[in-house]
Every structure is written in structure tokens, then in C-alpha cells.
CSV table of C-alpha atoms in Angstrom, one decimal:
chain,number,residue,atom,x,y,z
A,1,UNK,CA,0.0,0.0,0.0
A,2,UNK,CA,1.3,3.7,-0.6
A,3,UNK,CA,-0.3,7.0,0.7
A,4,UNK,CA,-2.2,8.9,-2.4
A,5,UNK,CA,-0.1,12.5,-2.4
A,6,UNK,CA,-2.6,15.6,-2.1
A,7,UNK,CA,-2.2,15.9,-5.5
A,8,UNK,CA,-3.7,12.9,-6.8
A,9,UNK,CA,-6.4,13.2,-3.6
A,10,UNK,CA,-7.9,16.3,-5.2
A,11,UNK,CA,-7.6,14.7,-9.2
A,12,UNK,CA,-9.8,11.9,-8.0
A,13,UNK,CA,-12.2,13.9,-6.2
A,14,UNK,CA,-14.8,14.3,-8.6
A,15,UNK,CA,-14.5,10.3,-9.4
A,16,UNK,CA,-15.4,9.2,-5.8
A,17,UNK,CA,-18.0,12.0,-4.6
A,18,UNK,CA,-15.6,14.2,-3.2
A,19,UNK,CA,-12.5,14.2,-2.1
A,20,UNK,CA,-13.6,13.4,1.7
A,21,UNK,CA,-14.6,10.0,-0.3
A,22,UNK,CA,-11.2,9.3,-2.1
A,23,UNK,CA,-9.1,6.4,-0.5
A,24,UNK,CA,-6.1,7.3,0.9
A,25,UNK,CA,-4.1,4.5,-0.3
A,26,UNK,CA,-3.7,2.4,-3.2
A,27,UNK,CA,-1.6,-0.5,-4.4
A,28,UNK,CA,1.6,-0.3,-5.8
A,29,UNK,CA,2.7,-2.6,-9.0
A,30,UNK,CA,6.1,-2.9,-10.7
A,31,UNK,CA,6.6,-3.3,-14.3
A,32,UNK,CA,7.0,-7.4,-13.4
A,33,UNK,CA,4.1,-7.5,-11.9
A,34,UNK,CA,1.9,-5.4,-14.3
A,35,UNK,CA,3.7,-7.4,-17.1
A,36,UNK,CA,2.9,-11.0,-15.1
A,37,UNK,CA,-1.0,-10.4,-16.1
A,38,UNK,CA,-3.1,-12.6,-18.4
A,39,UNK,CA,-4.4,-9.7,-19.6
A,40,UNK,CA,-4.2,-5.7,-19.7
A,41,UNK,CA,-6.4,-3.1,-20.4
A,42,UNK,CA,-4.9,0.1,-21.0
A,43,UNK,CA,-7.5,2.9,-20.9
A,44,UNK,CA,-7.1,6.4,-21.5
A,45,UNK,CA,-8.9,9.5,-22.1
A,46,UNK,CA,-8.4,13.4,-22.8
A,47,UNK,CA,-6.2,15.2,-25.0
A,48,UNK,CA,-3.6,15.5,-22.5
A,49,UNK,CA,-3.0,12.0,-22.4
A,50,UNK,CA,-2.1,11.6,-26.6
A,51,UNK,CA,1.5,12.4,-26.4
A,52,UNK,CA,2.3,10.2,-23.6
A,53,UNK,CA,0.0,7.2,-25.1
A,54,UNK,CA,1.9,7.9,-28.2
A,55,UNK,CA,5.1,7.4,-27.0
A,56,UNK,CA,4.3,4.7,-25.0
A,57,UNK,CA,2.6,2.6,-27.7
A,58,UNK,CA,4.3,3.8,-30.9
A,59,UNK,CA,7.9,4.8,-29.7
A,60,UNK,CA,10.5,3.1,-28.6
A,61,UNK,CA,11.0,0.8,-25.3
A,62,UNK,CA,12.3,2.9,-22.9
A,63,UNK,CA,12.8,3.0,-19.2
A,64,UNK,CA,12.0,6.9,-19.7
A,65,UNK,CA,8.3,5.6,-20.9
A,66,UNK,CA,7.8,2.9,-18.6
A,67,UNK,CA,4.2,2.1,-20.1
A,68,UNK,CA,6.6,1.0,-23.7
A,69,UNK,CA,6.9,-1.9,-22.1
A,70,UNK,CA,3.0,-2.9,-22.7
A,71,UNK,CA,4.1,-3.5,-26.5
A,72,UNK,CA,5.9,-6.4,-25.7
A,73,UNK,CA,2.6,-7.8,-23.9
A,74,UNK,CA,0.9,-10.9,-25.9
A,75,UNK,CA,-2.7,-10.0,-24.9
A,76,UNK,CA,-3.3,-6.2,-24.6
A,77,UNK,CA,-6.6,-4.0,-25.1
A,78,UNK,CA,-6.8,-0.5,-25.5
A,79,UNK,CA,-9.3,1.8,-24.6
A,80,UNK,CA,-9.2,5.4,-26.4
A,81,UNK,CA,-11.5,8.5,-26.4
A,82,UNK,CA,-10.9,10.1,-29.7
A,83,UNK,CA,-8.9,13.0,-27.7
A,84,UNK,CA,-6.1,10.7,-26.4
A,85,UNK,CA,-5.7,8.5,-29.5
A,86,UNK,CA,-4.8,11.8,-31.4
């Protein structure tokens, strides 16, 4: 488990009711672990998420892009509004 910083607190607020309502902690995963999973679903939305999903999915494999490693998974979906798949 790993305390949520303030930051992401107040982006989630609107998700959960409020951010009175936001869980303080989450779970943690490595790249091993994440890449250990039958299956992935990568979901994204928003223009400010394109450049990043770009790079992750279209560039090269990077540690500086941790998410490049999801093209070397054998069984991964992606979910795109039209803004982040720009």
C-alpha cells in the first residue's frame, strides 16, 4: 500500500463523490508484476493523455516511458476516447 499524495487526492475527487470520499491508499505494482497479467487493459482518455499514449505505444522501449513496455505484452486491449488516441 502507498499513501495517495494531495495531488492525486484532489484529481480523484470528482471520481469518488468528493474528495472526503477518495481512498487514501492504493496498491503499488512494478513493471514485473503489471507485465505477469493474463491480460491488460490500458484505458485512457483526454487530450492531454495523446503524447504520452503515443510514446508509450508507438515509440521506442524505454525505461524513460515505462508504459513502452505494454508493447511487448501478448494479450493487450486498448481503450481510447478520440482526444487521447490523437
Amino acid at each position: 500500500m502507498a499513501n495517495l499524495t494531495q495531488s492525486t487526492l484532489q484529481a480523484k475527487a470528482e471520481l469518488f463523490g468528493g474528495a472526503d470520499k477518495v481512498p487514501a491508499q492504493g496498491l503499488t505494482l512494478g513493471i514485473a508484476d503489471v507485465m505477469a497479467a493474463r491480460h491488460i487493459l490500458l484505458v485512457a482518455n483526454g487530450v492531454h493523455k495523446a503524447e504520452i499514449i503515443r510514446r508509450a505505444l508507438e515509440g521506442p522501449i524505454t525505461p524513460e516511458v515505462p508504459a513502452s513496455v505494454l508493447q511487448l505484452h501478448p494479450n493487450l486491449d486498448i481503450l481510447l476516447d478520440e482526444a487521447a488516441a490523437q
